[in-house]
PDB file of C-alpha atoms and ligand atoms in Angstrom:
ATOM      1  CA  UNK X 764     191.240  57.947 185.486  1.00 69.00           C
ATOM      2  CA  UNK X 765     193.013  55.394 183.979  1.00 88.00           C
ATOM      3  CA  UNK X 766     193.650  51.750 185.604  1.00 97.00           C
ATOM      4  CA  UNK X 767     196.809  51.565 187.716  1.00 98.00           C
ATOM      5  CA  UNK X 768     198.370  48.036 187.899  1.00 98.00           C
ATOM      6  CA  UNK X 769     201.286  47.628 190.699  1.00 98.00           C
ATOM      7  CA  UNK X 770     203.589  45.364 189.825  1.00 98.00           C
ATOM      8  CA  UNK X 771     206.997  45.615 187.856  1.00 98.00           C
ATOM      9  CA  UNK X 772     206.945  43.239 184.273  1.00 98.00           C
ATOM     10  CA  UNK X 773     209.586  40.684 186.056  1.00 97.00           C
ATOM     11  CA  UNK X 774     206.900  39.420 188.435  1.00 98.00           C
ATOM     12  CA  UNK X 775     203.388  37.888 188.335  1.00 98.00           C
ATOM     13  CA  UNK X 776     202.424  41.468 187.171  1.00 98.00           C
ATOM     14  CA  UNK X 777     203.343  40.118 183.814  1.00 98.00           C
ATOM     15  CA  UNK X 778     199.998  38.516 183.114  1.00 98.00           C
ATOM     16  CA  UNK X 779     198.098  41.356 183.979  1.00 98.00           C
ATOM     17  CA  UNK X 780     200.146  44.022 181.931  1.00 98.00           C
ATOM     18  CA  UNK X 781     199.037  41.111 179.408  1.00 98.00           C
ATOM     19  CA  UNK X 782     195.766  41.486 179.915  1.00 98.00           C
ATOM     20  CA  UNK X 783     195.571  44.787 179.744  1.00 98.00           C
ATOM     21  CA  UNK X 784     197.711  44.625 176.175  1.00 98.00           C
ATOM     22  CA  UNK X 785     194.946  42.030 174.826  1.00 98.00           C
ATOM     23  CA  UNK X 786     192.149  44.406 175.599  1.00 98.00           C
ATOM     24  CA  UNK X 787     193.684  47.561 174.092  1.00 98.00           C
ATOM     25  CA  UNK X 788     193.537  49.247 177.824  1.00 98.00           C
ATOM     26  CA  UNK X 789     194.655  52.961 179.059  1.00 97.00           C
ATOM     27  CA  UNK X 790     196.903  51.952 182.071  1.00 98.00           C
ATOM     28  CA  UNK X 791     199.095  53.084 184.130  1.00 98.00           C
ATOM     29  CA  UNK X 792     202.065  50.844 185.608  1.00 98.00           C
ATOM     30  CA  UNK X 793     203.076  51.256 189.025  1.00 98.00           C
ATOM     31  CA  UNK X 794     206.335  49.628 189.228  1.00 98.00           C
ATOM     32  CA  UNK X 795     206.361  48.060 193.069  1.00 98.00           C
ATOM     33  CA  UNK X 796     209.048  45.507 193.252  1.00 98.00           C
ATOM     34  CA  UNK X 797     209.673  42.401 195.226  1.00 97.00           C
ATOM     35  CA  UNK X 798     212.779  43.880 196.879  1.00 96.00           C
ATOM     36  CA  UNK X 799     210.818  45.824 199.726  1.00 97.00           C
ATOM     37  CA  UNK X 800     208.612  47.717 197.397  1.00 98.00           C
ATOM     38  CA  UNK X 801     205.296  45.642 198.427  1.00 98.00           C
ATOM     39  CA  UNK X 802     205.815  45.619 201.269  1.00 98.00           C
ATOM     40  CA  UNK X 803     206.267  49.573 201.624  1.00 98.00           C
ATOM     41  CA  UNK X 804     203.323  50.997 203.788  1.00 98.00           C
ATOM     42  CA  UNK X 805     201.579  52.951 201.397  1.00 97.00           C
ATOM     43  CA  UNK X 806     201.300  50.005 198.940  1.00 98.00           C
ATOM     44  CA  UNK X 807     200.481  47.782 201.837  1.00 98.00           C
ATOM     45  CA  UNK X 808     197.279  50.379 201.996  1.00 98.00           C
ATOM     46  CA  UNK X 809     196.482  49.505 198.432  1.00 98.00           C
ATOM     47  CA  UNK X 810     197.427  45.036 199.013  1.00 98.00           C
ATOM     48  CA  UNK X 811     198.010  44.123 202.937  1.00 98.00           C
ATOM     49  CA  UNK X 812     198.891  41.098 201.547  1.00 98.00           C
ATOM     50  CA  UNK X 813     202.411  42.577 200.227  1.00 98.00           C
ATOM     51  CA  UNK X 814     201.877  41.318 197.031  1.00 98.00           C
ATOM     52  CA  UNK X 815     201.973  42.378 193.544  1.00 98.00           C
ATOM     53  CA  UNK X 816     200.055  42.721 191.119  1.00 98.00           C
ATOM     54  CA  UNK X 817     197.228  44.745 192.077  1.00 98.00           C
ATOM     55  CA  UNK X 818     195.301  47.066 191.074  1.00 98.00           C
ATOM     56  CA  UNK X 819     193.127  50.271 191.152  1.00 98.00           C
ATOM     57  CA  UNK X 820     190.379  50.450 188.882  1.00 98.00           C
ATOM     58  CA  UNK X 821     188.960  54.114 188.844  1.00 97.00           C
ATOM     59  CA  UNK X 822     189.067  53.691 193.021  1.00 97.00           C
ATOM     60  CA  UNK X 823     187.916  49.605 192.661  1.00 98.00           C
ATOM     61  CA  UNK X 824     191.046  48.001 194.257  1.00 98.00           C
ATOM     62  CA  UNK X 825     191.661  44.437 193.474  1.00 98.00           C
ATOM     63  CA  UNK X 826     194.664  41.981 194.080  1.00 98.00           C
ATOM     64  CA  UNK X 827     195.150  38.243 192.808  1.00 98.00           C
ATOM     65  CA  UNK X 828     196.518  37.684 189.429  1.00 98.00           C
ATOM     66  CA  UNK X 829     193.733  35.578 188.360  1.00 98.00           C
ATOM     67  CA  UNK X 830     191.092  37.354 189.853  1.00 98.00           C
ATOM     68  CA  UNK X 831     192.100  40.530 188.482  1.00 99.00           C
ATOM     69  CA  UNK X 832     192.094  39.225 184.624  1.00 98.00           C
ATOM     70  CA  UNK X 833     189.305  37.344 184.953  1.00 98.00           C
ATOM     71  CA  UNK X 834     187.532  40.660 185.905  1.00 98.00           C
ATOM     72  CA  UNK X 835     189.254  42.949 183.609  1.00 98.00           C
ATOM     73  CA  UNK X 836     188.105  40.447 181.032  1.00 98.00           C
ATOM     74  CA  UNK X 837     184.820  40.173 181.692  1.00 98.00           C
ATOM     75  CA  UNK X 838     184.243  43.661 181.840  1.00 98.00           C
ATOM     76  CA  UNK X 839     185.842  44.988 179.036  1.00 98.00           C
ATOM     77  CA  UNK X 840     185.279  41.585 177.029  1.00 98.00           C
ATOM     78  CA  UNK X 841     182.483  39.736 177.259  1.00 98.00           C
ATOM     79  CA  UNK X 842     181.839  37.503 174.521  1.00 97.00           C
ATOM     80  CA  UNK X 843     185.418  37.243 173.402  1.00 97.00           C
ATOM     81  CA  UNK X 844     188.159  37.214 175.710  1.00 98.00           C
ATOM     82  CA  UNK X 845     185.811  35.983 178.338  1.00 98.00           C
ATOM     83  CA  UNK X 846     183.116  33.492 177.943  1.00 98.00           C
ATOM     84  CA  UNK X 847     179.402  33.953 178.060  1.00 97.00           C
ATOM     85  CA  UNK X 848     177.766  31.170 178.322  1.00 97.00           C
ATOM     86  CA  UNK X 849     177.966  29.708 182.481  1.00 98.00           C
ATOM     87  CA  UNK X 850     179.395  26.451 181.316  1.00 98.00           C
ATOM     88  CA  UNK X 851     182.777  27.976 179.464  1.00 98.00           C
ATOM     89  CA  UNK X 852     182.516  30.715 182.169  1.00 98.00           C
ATOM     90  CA  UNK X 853     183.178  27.516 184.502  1.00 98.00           C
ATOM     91  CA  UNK X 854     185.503  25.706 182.783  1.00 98.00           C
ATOM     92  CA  UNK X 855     187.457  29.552 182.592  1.00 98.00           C
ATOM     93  CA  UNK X 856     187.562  29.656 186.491  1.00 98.00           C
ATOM     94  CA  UNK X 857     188.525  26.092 186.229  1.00 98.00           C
ATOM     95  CA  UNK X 858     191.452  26.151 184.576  1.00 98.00           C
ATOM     96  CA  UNK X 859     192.041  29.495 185.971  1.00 98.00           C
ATOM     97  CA  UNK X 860     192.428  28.006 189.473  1.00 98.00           C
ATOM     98  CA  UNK X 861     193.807  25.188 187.688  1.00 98.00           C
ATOM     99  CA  UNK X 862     197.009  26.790 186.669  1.00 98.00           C
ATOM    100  CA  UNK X 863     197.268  28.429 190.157  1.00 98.00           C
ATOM    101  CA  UNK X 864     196.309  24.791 192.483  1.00 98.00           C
ATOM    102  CA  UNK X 865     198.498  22.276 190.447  1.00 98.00           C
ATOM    103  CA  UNK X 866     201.243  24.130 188.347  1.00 98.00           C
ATOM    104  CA  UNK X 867     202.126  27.513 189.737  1.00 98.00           C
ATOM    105  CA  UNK X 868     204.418  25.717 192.892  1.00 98.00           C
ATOM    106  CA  UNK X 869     206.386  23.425 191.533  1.00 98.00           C
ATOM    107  CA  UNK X 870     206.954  25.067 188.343  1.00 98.00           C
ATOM    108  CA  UNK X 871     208.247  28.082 190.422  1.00 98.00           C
ATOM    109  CA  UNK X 872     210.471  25.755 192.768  1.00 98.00           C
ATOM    110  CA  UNK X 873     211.753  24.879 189.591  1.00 98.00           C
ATOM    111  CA  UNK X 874     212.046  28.357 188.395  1.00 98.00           C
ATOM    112  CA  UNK X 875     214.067  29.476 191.594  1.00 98.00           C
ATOM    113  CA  UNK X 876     216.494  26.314 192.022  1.00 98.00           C
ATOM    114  CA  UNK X 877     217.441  26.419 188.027  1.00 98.00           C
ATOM    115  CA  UNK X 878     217.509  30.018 187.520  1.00 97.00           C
ATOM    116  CA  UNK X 879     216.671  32.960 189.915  1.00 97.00           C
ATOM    117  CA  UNK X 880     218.727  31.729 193.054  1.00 98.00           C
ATOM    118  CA  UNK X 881     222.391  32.046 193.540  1.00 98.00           C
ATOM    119  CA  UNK X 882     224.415  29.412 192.124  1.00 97.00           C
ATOM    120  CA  UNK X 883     224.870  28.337 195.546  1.00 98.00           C
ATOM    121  CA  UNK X 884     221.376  28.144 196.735  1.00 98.00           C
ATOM    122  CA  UNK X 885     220.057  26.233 194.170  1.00 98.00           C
ATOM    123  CA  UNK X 886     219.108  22.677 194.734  1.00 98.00           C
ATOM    124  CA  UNK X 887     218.981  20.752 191.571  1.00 98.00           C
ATOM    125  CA  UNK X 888     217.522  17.952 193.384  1.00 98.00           C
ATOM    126  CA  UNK X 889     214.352  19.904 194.664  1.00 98.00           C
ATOM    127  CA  UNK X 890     213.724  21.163 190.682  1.00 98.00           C
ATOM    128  CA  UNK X 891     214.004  17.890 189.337  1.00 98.00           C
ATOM    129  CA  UNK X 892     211.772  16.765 191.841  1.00 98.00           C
ATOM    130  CA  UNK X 893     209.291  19.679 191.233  1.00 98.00           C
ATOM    131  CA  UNK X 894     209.871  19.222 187.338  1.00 98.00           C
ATOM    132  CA  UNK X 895     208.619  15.112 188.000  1.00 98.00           C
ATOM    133  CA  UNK X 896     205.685  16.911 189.442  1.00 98.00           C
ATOM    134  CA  UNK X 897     204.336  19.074 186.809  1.00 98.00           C
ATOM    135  CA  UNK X 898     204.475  16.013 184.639  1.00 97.00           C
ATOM    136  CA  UNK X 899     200.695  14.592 185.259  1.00 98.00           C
ATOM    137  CA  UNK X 900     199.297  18.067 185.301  1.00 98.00           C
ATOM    138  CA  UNK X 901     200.735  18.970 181.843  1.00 98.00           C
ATOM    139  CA  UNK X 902     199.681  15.653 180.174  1.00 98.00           C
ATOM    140  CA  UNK X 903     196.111  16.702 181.532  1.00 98.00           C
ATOM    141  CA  UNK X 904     197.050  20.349 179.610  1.00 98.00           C
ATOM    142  CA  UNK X 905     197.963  18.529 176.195  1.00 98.00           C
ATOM    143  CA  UNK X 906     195.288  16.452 175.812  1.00 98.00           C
ATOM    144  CA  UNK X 907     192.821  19.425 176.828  1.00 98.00           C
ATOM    145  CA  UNK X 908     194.305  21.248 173.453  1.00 98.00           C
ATOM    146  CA  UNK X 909     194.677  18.265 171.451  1.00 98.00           C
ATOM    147  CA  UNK X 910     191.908  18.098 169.667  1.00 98.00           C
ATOM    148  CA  UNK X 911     191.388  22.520 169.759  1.00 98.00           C
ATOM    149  CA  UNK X 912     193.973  25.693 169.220  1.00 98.00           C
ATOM    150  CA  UNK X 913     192.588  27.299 173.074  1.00 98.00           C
ATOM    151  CA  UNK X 914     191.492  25.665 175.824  1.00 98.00           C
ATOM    152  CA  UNK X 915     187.706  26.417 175.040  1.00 98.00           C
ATOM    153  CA  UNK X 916     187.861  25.936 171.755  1.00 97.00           C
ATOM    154  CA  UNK X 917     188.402  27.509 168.486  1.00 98.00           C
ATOM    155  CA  UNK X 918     189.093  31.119 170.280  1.00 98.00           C
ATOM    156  CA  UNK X 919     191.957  32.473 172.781  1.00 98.00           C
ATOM    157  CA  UNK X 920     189.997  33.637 176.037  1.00 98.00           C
ATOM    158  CA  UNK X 921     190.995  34.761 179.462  1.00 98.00           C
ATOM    159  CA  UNK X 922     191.509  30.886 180.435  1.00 98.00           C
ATOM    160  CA  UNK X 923     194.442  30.784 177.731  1.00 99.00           C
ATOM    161  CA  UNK X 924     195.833  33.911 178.744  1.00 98.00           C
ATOM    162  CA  UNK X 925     195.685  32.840 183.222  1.00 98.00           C
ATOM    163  CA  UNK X 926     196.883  29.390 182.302  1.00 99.00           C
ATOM    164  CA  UNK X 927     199.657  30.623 179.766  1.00 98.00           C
ATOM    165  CA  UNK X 928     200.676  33.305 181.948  1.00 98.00           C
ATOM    166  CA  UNK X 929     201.974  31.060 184.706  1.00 98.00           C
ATOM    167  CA  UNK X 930     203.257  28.690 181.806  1.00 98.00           C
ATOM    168  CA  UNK X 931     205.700  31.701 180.934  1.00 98.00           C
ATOM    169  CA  UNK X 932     208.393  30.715 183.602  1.00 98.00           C
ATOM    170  CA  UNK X 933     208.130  26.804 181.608  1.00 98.00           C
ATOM    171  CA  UNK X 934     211.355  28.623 179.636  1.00 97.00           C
ATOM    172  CA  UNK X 935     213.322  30.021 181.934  1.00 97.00           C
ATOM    173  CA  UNK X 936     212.510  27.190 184.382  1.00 98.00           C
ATOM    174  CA  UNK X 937     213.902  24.733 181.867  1.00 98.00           C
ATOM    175  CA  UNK X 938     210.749  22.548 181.496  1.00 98.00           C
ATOM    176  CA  UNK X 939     211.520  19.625 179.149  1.00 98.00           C
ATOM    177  CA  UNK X 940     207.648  20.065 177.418  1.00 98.00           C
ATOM    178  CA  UNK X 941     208.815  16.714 174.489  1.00 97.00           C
ATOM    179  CA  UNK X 942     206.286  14.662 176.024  1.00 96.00           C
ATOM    180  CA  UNK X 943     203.559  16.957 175.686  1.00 98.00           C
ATOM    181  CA  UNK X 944     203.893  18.331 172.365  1.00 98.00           C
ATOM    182  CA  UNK X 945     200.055  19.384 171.842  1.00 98.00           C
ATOM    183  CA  UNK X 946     200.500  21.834 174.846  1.00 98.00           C
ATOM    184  CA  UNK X 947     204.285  22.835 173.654  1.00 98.00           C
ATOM    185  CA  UNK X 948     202.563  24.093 170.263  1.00 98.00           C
ATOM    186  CA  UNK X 949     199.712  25.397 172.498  1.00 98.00           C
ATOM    187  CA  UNK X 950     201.892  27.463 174.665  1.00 98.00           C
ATOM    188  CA  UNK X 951     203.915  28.895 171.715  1.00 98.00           C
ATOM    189  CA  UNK X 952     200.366  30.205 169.893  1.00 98.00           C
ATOM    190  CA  UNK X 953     199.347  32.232 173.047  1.00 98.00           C
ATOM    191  CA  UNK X 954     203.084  33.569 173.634  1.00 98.00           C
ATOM    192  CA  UNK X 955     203.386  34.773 170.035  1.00 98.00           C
ATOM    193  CA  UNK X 956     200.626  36.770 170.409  1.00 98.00           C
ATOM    194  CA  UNK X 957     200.988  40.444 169.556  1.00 98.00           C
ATOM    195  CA  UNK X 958     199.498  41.625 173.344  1.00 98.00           C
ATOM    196  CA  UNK X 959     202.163  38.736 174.390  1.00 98.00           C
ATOM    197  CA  UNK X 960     205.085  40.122 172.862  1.00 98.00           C
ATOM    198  CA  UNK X 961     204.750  43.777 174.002  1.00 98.00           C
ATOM    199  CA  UNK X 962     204.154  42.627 177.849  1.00 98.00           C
ATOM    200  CA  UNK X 963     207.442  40.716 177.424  1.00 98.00           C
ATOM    201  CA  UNK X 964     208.832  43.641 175.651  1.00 98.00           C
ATOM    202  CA  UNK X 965     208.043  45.113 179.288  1.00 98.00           C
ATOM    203  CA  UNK X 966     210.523  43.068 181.073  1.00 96.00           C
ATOM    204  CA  UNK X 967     213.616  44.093 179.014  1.00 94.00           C
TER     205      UNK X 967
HETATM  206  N1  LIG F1831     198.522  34.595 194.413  1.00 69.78           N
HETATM  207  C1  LIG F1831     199.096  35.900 194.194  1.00 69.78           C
HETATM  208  C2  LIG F1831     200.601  35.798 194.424  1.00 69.78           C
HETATM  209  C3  LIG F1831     201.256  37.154 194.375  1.00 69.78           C
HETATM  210  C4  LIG F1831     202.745  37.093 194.710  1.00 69.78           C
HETATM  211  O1  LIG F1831     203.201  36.263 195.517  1.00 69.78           O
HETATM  212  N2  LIG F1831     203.526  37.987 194.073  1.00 69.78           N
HETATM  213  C5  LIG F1831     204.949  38.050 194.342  1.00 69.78           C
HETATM  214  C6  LIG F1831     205.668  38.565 193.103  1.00 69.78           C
HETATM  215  S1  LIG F1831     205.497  37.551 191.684  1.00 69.78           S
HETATM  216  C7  LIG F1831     205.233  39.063 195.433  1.00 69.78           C
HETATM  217  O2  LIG F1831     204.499  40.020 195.590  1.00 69.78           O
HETATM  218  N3  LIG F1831     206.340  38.870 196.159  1.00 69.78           N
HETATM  219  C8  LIG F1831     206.829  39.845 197.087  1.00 69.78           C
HETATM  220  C9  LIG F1831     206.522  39.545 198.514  1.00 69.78           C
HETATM  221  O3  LIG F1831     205.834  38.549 198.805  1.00 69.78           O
HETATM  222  O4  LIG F1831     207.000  40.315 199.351  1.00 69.78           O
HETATM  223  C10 LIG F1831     198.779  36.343 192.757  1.00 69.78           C
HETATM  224  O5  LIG F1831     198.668  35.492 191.875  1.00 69.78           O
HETATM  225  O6  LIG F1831     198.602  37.547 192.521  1.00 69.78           O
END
């Protein structure tokens, strides 16, 4: 049976549909929206936390963005995509958790006040505020890929993909990224990946 992933592309469903691009997957998209759709009964049976993504893995059901590529990865991928050795396997949940602890927030307060509220909901205050905020964490980013094209190294892995994936709403969200050029060039190698492209192409 192939894997199901809930989610529609405009949502953090993106970064698994990723995933599943990078690793040449069988899948099968569920498209449960934000609008009522997660929190439908029958997907509530499959997430009771209402959220997307999700998925089914031949009857293994798993929610949690990060959880879920982290696992797809390191069963379909071991020794590429994900890490073997425990120390990059650490610095993968890292950075992982990382992206979801000190980034994910304000970048989507951001996200919402600049661009996905109405006009007349948006505070411009709040996403300047929440902009100010991202500032030390992406300085931490940049000089992690100063010196290396991924995160652990020489090679794009699951810890790219988790921390990139959030990174995706820097556009839309109008991040100014000119102070942290190392990261800006960063971000644009993992985007223009090919498996990058055709989850975006997803979203149209
Ligand atoms: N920490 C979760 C967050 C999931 C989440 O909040 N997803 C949003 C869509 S991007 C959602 O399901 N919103 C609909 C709702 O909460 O009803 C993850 O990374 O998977």
């Amino acid at each position: 049976m192939a894997l199901k992933i809930y989610g529609i592309p405009r949502s953090r469903a993106f970064r698994t549909l990723w995933m599943a691009k990078e690793l040449g997957l069988e899948y099968e998209n569920i498209p449960i929206d934000t609008q009522g759709g997660s929190r439908a009964p029958d997907f509530l049976k499959i997430n009771p936390n209402g959220h997307i993504p999700a998925i089914d893995d031949d009857g293994f059901v798993l929610c949690e963005s990060m959880a879920i590529n982290l696992y797809l990865a390191k069963k379909h991928a071991r020794g590429s995509l994900y890490p073997i050795r425990f120390e990059d396997e650490a610095l993968t949940w890292q950075w992982s958790f990382w992206g979801m602890t000190e980034i994910e927030r304000p970048l989507l307060t951001a996200l919402f006040h600049r661009a996905l509220l109405p006009e007349d909901k948006r505070d411009a205050k709040l996403a300047d505020e929440n902009e100010h905020q991202l500032g030390r964490p992406l300085m931490v980013l940049d000089a992690a890929v100063a010196n290396t094209p991924y995160l652990l190294g020489e090679h794009f892995t699951v810890a790219d993909l988790n921390v990139a994936g959030v990174l995706s709403w820097a556009r839309p969200a109008r991040i100014d990224l000119g102070h942290v050029p190392k990261m800006a060039d960063w971000l644009k190698r993992c985007a223009e990946r090919p498996a990058a492209r055709a989850a975006r192409e997803l979203q149209r």
